[in-house]
Amino acid sequence: DAGVIQSPRHEVTEMGQEVTLRCKPISGHDYLFWYRQTMMRGLELLIYFNNNVPIDDSGMPEDRFSAKMPNASFSTLKIQPSEPRDSAVYFCASSPSGGKDTQYFGPGTRLTVL
Amino acid sequence: AQKVTQAQTEISVVEKEDVTLDCVYETRDTTYYLFWYKQPPSGELVFLIRRNSFDEQNEISGRYSWNFQKSTSSFNFTITASQVVDSAVYFCALMSGANSKLTFGKGITLSVRP
């Protein structure tokens, strides 16, 4: 079975540009999570969805960040406009129904904002 | 509030040594879940184990074992006869309360030298 798929794996962009990160969760999983990993703050949850509905977006740093899940097999995390401090590895994870199940992570997208 | 403390930041051992990675957690909830993830140099996050708060049995999986002690709020991870391939960053994580959010520790960088 395919795991969580993320694209692109690497993204380099210039400050002020729009960045879109994509995620395909494991088929049949009802929960989808977006995490960010930085040296300073470690791994932190940005937002998560249950059945395509955002449940908790309290970790989204500011209005420049937005996330959508238009259907059960696709989610995007958008940063507009991007800033150098957004440079990080962004992970998508999914888990089966229940909310307390194990979260399985994608390979991550390494974002560099120049 | 929930918190995970991994006091050890870096550990270096010689191959075939045993090594224990410590994890101390804080939560006011009586029902919670503990996890360990491995992040090898390639960057992905690999799930190792999930344990719920009602199951204090220790677990062994090959060279890996986990010691869960509610009395000391600890969930320690031991690798027996370490190998070079065990070199990675290891994260302990906690999920508690109504939220499905994973709270991660800062991680422990394990280096196994030949």
Short mmCIF file of C-alpha atoms in Angstrom, two decimals:
data_model
loop_
_atom_site.label_atom_id
_atom_site.label_comp_id
_atom_site.label_asym_id
_atom_site.label_seq_id
_atom_site.Cartn_x
_atom_site.Cartn_y
_atom_site.Cartn_z
CA ASP A 1 0.00 0.00 0.00
CA ALA A 2 1.20 3.49 -0.78
CA GLY A 3 2.04 5.68 2.17
CA VAL A 4 1.38 9.38 2.51
CA ILE A 5 2.55 11.19 -0.60
CA GLN A 6 3.85 14.74 -0.55
CA SER A 7 4.96 17.01 -3.34
CA PRO A 8 7.21 18.65 -4.08
CA ARG A 9 9.98 17.07 -2.00
CA HIS A 10 12.06 20.22 -2.23
CA GLU A 11 11.01 23.78 -2.95
CA VAL A 12 13.22 26.83 -3.24
CA THR A 13 11.51 30.15 -3.72
CA GLU A 14 12.08 33.84 -3.22
CA MET A 15 10.56 35.95 -0.51
CA GLY A 16 7.12 37.21 -1.44
CA GLN A 17 6.26 34.31 -3.73
CA GLU A 18 3.30 32.02 -3.20
CA VAL A 19 4.12 28.45 -2.22
CA THR A 20 1.75 25.48 -2.40
CA LEU A 21 2.54 22.17 -0.74
CA ARG A 22 0.51 19.09 -1.58
CA CYS A 23 -0.44 15.94 0.26
CA LYS A 24 -2.24 12.71 -0.56
CA PRO A 25 -3.16 10.77 2.58
CA ILE A 26 -3.29 6.99 2.89
CA SER A 27 -6.49 5.73 1.32
CA GLY A 28 -9.23 5.21 3.90
CA HIS A 29 -7.70 7.47 6.52
CA ASP A 30 -10.14 10.04 7.88
CA TYR A 31 -7.65 12.36 9.58
CA LEU A 32 -5.02 14.52 7.94
CA PHE A 33 -2.40 16.59 9.74
CA TRP A 34 0.11 19.24 8.70
CA TYR A 35 3.25 19.63 10.83
CA ARG A 36 6.25 21.88 10.52
CA GLN A 37 9.78 21.02 11.69
CA THR A 38 12.41 23.66 12.44
CA MET A 39 15.58 23.61 14.47
CA MET A 40 14.26 26.28 16.81
CA ARG A 41 10.75 24.98 17.45
CA GLY A 42 11.02 21.28 16.66
CA LEU A 43 7.94 19.49 15.34
CA GLU A 44 4.72 21.44 15.72
CA LEU A 45 1.18 20.85 14.51
CA LEU A 46 -0.19 23.49 12.18
CA ILE A 47 -3.68 22.20 11.41
CA TYR A 48 -5.64 18.98 11.16
CA PHE A 49 -8.73 17.80 9.31
CA ASN A 50 -11.33 15.14 10.03
CA ASN A 51 -13.37 13.98 7.03
CA ASN A 52 -12.12 17.00 5.07
CA VAL A 53 -13.26 19.49 7.73
CA PRO A 54 -10.65 21.58 9.58
CA ILE A 55 -10.83 20.75 13.28
CA ASP A 56 -7.96 22.66 14.87
CA ASP A 57 -6.00 25.38 13.11
CA SER A 58 -4.61 26.99 16.25
CA GLY A 59 -1.08 26.15 15.17
CA MET A 60 -1.25 28.07 11.91
CA PRO A 61 1.29 30.83 12.48
CA GLU A 62 -0.51 33.69 10.75
CA ASP A 63 -2.88 34.66 7.99
CA ARG A 64 -0.25 34.06 5.36
CA PHE A 65 -0.82 30.34 5.91
CA SER A 66 -3.92 28.56 4.68
CA ALA A 67 -4.86 24.89 4.26
CA LYS A 68 -7.61 23.17 2.36
CA MET A 69 -8.86 19.66 1.91
CA PRO A 70 -11.26 19.63 -1.05
CA ASN A 71 -11.69 15.86 -0.96
CA ALA A 72 -10.62 12.78 0.99
CA SER A 73 -7.53 12.20 -1.10
CA PHE A 74 -5.95 15.63 -1.40
CA SER A 75 -4.88 18.55 0.78
CA THR A 76 -2.86 21.71 0.21
CA LEU A 77 -0.93 24.03 2.48
CA LYS A 78 -0.41 27.45 0.97
CA ILE A 79 1.88 30.26 2.09
CA GLN A 80 1.27 33.65 0.54
CA PRO A 81 3.45 35.66 0.64
CA SER A 82 6.36 33.51 1.77
CA GLU A 83 9.10 34.82 4.08
CA PRO A 84 12.57 33.47 4.92
CA ARG A 85 11.38 32.44 8.39
CA ASP A 86 8.97 30.01 6.76
CA SER A 87 11.93 27.87 5.72
CA ALA A 88 11.35 24.46 7.30
CA VAL A 89 10.39 20.88 6.56
CA TYR A 90 6.63 20.49 6.26
CA PHE A 91 5.19 17.08 6.99
CA CYS A 92 1.79 15.73 6.18
CA ALA A 93 0.44 12.79 8.18
CA SER A 94 -2.74 10.76 8.15
CA SER A 95 -4.45 8.39 10.55
CA PRO A 96 -7.42 6.04 10.42
CA SER A 97 -10.75 6.94 11.94
CA GLY A 98 -10.83 7.47 15.68
CA GLY A 99 -8.50 10.40 16.07
CA LYS A 100 -6.32 8.62 18.60
CA ASP A 101 -4.79 6.27 16.10
CA THR A 102 -1.20 6.26 14.97
CA GLN A 103 -0.28 9.05 12.58
CA TYR A 104 1.72 7.97 9.55
CA PHE A 105 3.94 10.62 8.07
CA GLY A 106 4.84 11.49 4.53
CA PRO A 107 8.45 12.11 3.46
CA GLY A 108 8.13 15.86 3.99
CA THR A 109 8.69 18.92 1.81
CA ARG A 110 11.86 20.89 2.49
CA LEU A 111 11.02 24.55 1.86
CA THR A 112 13.70 27.20 1.47
CA VAL A 113 12.64 30.81 1.13
CA LEU A 114 15.46 33.09 -0.01
CA ALA B 1 -1.28 21.35 29.10
CA GLN B 2 0.75 18.49 27.74
CA LYS B 3 4.49 18.35 27.54
CA VAL B 4 7.19 15.86 26.53
CA THR B 5 10.74 16.16 27.79
CA GLN B 6 13.65 14.34 26.21
CA ALA B 7 16.50 15.56 28.40
CA GLN B 8 19.22 13.80 26.42
CA THR B 9 20.02 15.72 23.25
CA GLU B 10 22.82 13.65 21.77
CA ILE B 11 24.08 10.16 22.54
CA SER B 12 27.05 8.45 20.95
CA VAL B 13 27.75 4.74 21.40
CA VAL B 14 29.89 2.10 19.80
CA GLU B 15 28.20 -0.63 17.82
CA LYS B 16 26.84 -3.52 19.91
CA GLU B 17 26.40 -1.37 22.99
CA ASP B 18 22.96 -1.10 24.58
CA VAL B 19 21.47 2.38 24.76
CA THR B 20 18.41 3.80 26.53
CA LEU B 21 16.59 6.90 25.36
CA ASP B 22 14.60 8.66 28.06
CA CYS B 23 11.18 10.26 27.73
CA VAL B 24 9.21 12.02 30.47
CA TYR B 25 5.71 13.31 29.81
CA GLU B 26 3.19 15.59 31.51
CA THR B 27 -0.57 15.53 31.14
CA ARG B 28 -3.59 16.00 33.38
CA ASP B 29 -5.66 13.52 31.38
CA THR B 30 -6.13 9.97 32.59
CA THR B 31 -6.43 8.66 29.04
CA TYR B 32 -3.50 9.36 26.78
CA TYR B 33 -1.27 7.77 24.17
CA LEU B 34 2.50 7.68 23.87
CA PHE B 35 4.51 7.19 20.72
CA TRP B 36 8.07 6.83 19.52
CA TYR B 37 9.15 7.87 16.04
CA LYS B 38 12.50 7.50 14.32
CA GLN B 39 13.88 10.09 11.90
CA PRO B 40 16.88 8.65 9.98
CA PRO B 41 19.27 10.92 8.06
CA SER B 42 17.02 10.65 5.02
CA GLY B 43 14.47 12.75 6.92
CA GLU B 44 11.25 10.77 7.00
CA LEU B 45 9.44 10.06 10.27
CA VAL B 46 9.01 6.36 10.93
CA PHE B 47 6.50 5.11 13.46
CA LEU B 48 7.93 2.68 16.02
CA ILE B 49 5.36 2.14 18.77
CA ARG B 50 2.07 3.37 20.25
CA ARG B 51 1.07 2.73 23.86
CA ASN B 52 -2.11 3.77 25.68
CA SER B 53 -2.20 4.87 29.28
CA PHE B 54 -4.05 1.78 30.46
CA ASP B 55 -1.45 -0.64 29.20
CA GLU B 56 1.71 -0.59 31.29
CA GLN B 57 3.09 -3.80 29.92
CA ASN B 58 6.58 -3.48 28.60
CA GLU B 59 7.03 -4.29 24.95
CA ILE B 60 9.84 -5.97 23.09
CA SER B 61 10.26 -6.02 19.34
CA GLY B 62 13.50 -7.58 18.23
CA ARG B 63 16.33 -5.39 19.54
CA TYR B 64 13.88 -2.69 20.64
CA SER B 65 12.13 -2.56 23.99
CA TRP B 66 9.99 0.00 25.75
CA ASN B 67 9.50 0.57 29.47
CA PHE B 68 6.32 2.46 30.38
CA GLN B 69 6.02 3.58 34.02
CA LYS B 70 3.03 5.73 34.99
CA SER B 71 4.43 6.26 38.49
CA THR B 72 7.32 8.26 37.05
CA SER B 73 5.53 9.47 33.89
CA SER B 74 8.22 7.90 31.76
CA PHE B 75 8.24 5.93 28.53
CA ASN B 76 11.83 4.92 27.89
CA PHE B 77 13.18 3.19 24.79
CA THR B 78 16.09 0.75 24.82
CA ILE B 79 18.03 -0.51 21.83
CA THR B 80 19.98 -3.66 22.54
CA ALA B 81 23.16 -4.43 20.62
CA SER B 82 22.98 -1.19 18.67
CA GLN B 83 23.89 -1.07 14.99
CA VAL B 84 25.09 1.71 12.72
CA VAL B 85 21.69 1.71 11.02
CA ASP B 86 20.14 2.78 14.32
CA SER B 87 21.77 6.18 13.93
CA ALA B 88 18.89 8.64 13.77
CA VAL B 89 16.92 11.21 15.72
CA TYR B 90 14.33 9.60 17.98
CA PHE B 91 11.21 11.45 19.02
CA CYS B 92 8.85 10.67 21.86
CA ALA B 93 5.32 12.07 21.46
CA LEU B 94 2.14 12.40 23.51
CA MET B 95 -1.51 12.62 22.56
CA SER B 96 -4.06 13.36 25.28
CA GLY B 97 -7.43 14.94 25.86
CA ALA B 98 -10.04 15.45 23.21
CA ASN B 99 -7.52 16.74 20.71
CA SER B 100 -5.79 14.51 18.16
CA LYS B 101 -2.68 16.66 18.27
CA LEU B 102 0.70 14.99 18.80
CA THR B 103 3.03 16.88 21.12
CA PHE B 104 6.63 15.97 20.34
CA GLY B 105 9.73 16.11 22.45
CA LYS B 106 12.82 17.84 21.07
CA GLY B 107 14.30 14.55 19.94
CA ILE B 108 17.48 12.64 20.77
CA THR B 109 20.23 12.30 18.19
CA LEU B 110 21.73 8.84 18.43
CA SER B 111 25.04 8.14 16.72
CA VAL B 112 26.24 4.55 16.57
CA ARG B 113 29.90 4.27 15.60
CA PRO B 114 31.34 1.16 13.98
#
